[in-house]
Coordinates of N, CA and C in Angstrom, one line a residue:
M1 N 0.8 -1.2 0.0 CA 0.0 0.0 0.0 C 0.9 1.2 0.0
P2 N 0.6 2.2 -0.9 CA 1.4 3.4 -0.9 C 1.2 4.2 0.4
N3 N 2.3 4.9 0.8 CA 2.2 5.7 2.0 C 2.9 7.0 1.8
G4 N 2.3 8.1 2.5 CA 2.9 9.4 2.4 C 4.2 9.5 3.3
L5 N 5.2 10.2 2.7 CA 6.4 10.4 3.5 C 6.4 11.8 4.1
Y6 N 6.0 12.8 3.4 CA 6.0 14.1 3.9 C 5.1 15.0 3.0
R7 N 4.7 16.2 3.6 CA 4.0 17.2 2.9 C 4.9 18.3 2.5
D8 N 4.6 18.9 1.4 CA 5.4 20.0 0.8 C 4.5 21.2 0.6
S9 N 5.1 22.3 0.2 CA 4.4 23.5 0.0 C 3.4 23.3 -1.2
G10 N 2.3 24.1 -1.1 CA 1.3 24.1 -2.2 C 0.4 22.9 -2.1
G11 N 0.4 22.1 -1.0 CA -0.5 21.0 -0.8 C -0.1 19.7 -1.5
W12 N 1.2 19.5 -1.7 CA 1.8 18.3 -2.3 C 2.2 17.4 -1.3
V13 N 2.1 16.1 -1.6 CA 2.5 15.0 -0.7 C 3.5 14.1 -1.5
H14 N 4.6 13.8 -0.9 CA 5.6 12.9 -1.5 C 5.2 11.5 -1.0
V15 N 5.0 10.6 -1.9 CA 4.4 9.2 -1.6 C 5.4 8.1 -2.1
N16 N 5.5 7.1 -1.2 CA 6.3 5.9 -1.5 C 5.4 4.8 -2.0
F17 N 5.6 4.3 -3.1 CA 4.7 3.2 -3.7 C 5.4 1.9 -3.5
D18 N 5.2 1.3 -2.3 CA 5.7 0.0 -1.9 C 7.2 -0.2 -2.2
G19 N 8.0 0.9 -2.0 CA 9.5 0.8 -2.3 C 9.9 0.7 -3.7
K20 N 8.9 0.7 -4.6 CA 9.2 0.6 -6.1 C 9.6 1.9 -6.7
F21 N 8.8 3.0 -6.3 CA 9.1 4.3 -6.7 C 8.4 5.3 -5.8
E22 N 8.9 6.6 -5.9 CA 8.3 7.6 -5.2 C 7.8 8.7 -6.1
M23 N 6.8 9.4 -5.8 CA 6.3 10.6 -6.6 C 5.5 11.5 -5.7
S24 N 5.3 12.7 -6.2 CA 4.5 13.7 -5.5 C 3.1 13.7 -6.1
L25 N 2.1 13.7 -5.2 CA 0.7 13.8 -5.5 C 0.1 15.1 -4.9
H26 N -0.9 15.7 -5.5 CA -1.6 16.8 -4.8 C -2.4 16.2 -3.7
R27 N -2.6 17.0 -2.7 CA -3.3 16.6 -1.5 C -4.7 16.0 -1.8
S28 N -5.4 16.6 -2.8 CA -6.7 16.1 -3.1 C -6.6 14.7 -3.7
D29 N -5.6 14.4 -4.5 CA -5.5 13.0 -5.0 C -5.1 12.0 -3.9
Y30 N -4.2 12.5 -3.0 CA -3.7 11.7 -1.9 C -4.9 11.3 -1.0
E31 N -5.8 12.3 -0.7 CA -6.9 12.0 0.1 C -8.0 11.2 -0.6
D32 N -8.2 11.4 -1.9 CA -9.2 10.7 -2.7 C -8.9 9.2 -2.6
H33 N -7.6 8.8 -2.6 CA -7.1 7.4 -2.6 C -7.1 6.9 -1.2
E34 N -7.3 7.7 -0.2 CA -7.3 7.3 1.2 C -5.9 6.7 1.6
Y35 N -4.9 7.3 1.1 CA -3.5 6.9 1.5 C -3.3 7.3 2.9
R36 N -2.4 6.6 3.6 CA -2.1 6.9 5.0 C -0.6 7.3 5.1
P37 N -0.2 8.0 6.2 CA -1.1 8.6 7.2 C -1.9 9.8 6.6
K38 N -2.8 10.3 7.4 CA -3.6 11.4 7.0 C -2.7 12.6 6.7
F39 N -3.1 13.5 5.8 CA -2.3 14.6 5.4 C -1.8 15.4 6.6
E40 N -2.7 15.7 7.6 CA -2.4 16.5 8.7 C -1.3 15.9 9.6
S41 N -1.1 14.6 9.5 CA -0.2 13.9 10.4 C 1.2 13.8 9.7
L42 N 1.3 14.1 8.5 CA 2.6 14.0 7.8 C 3.6 15.1 8.2
P43 N 4.8 14.8 8.3 CA 5.8 15.8 8.7 C 6.0 16.7 7.4
T44 N 6.5 17.9 7.7 CA 6.9 18.8 6.6 C 8.1 18.2 5.9
R45 N 8.4 18.7 4.7 CA 9.6 18.2 4.1 C 10.9 18.4 4.9
R46 N 10.9 19.6 5.5 CA 12.1 20.0 6.3 C 12.2 19.0 7.5
E47 N 11.1 18.7 8.2 CA 11.1 17.8 9.3 C 11.5 16.4 8.9
Y48 N 11.0 16.0 7.8 CA 11.3 14.6 7.2 C 12.8 14.5 7.0
E49 N 13.4 15.5 6.3 CA 14.8 15.5 5.9 C 15.7 15.6 7.1
K50 N 15.3 16.4 8.1 CA 16.0 16.5 9.3 C 16.1 15.1 10.1
A51 N 14.9 14.5 10.1 CA 14.8 13.2 10.8 C 15.7 12.1 10.1
R52 N 15.7 12.2 8.8 CA 16.5 11.2 8.0 C 18.0 11.4 8.2
K53 N 18.4 12.6 8.4 CA 19.9 12.9 8.7 C 20.3 12.5 10.0
T54 N 19.4 12.4 11.0 CA 19.7 12.0 12.4 C 19.5 10.6 12.6
R55 N 18.9 9.8 11.7 CA 18.8 8.4 11.9 C 20.1 7.6 11.8
P56 N 20.3 6.7 12.7 CA 21.5 5.9 12.5 C 21.5 5.0 11.3
K57 N 22.6 4.8 10.6 CA 22.6 4.0 9.4 C 22.7 2.5 9.8
A58 N 22.0 1.7 9.1 CA 22.0 0.2 9.4 C 23.2 -0.5 8.9

């Protein structure tokens, strides 16, 4: 199931499609498909990138 990674300016959501590819969708398309998590719960792009930089590498 596709899932949102972060929200960006202008109502865009960056979505991961089962690890196969990623792309941006407009909020309306994201919500129409009922992808998770809910738009309001997604981190901003800045928050997402900051969290990725501080994660330990496996």
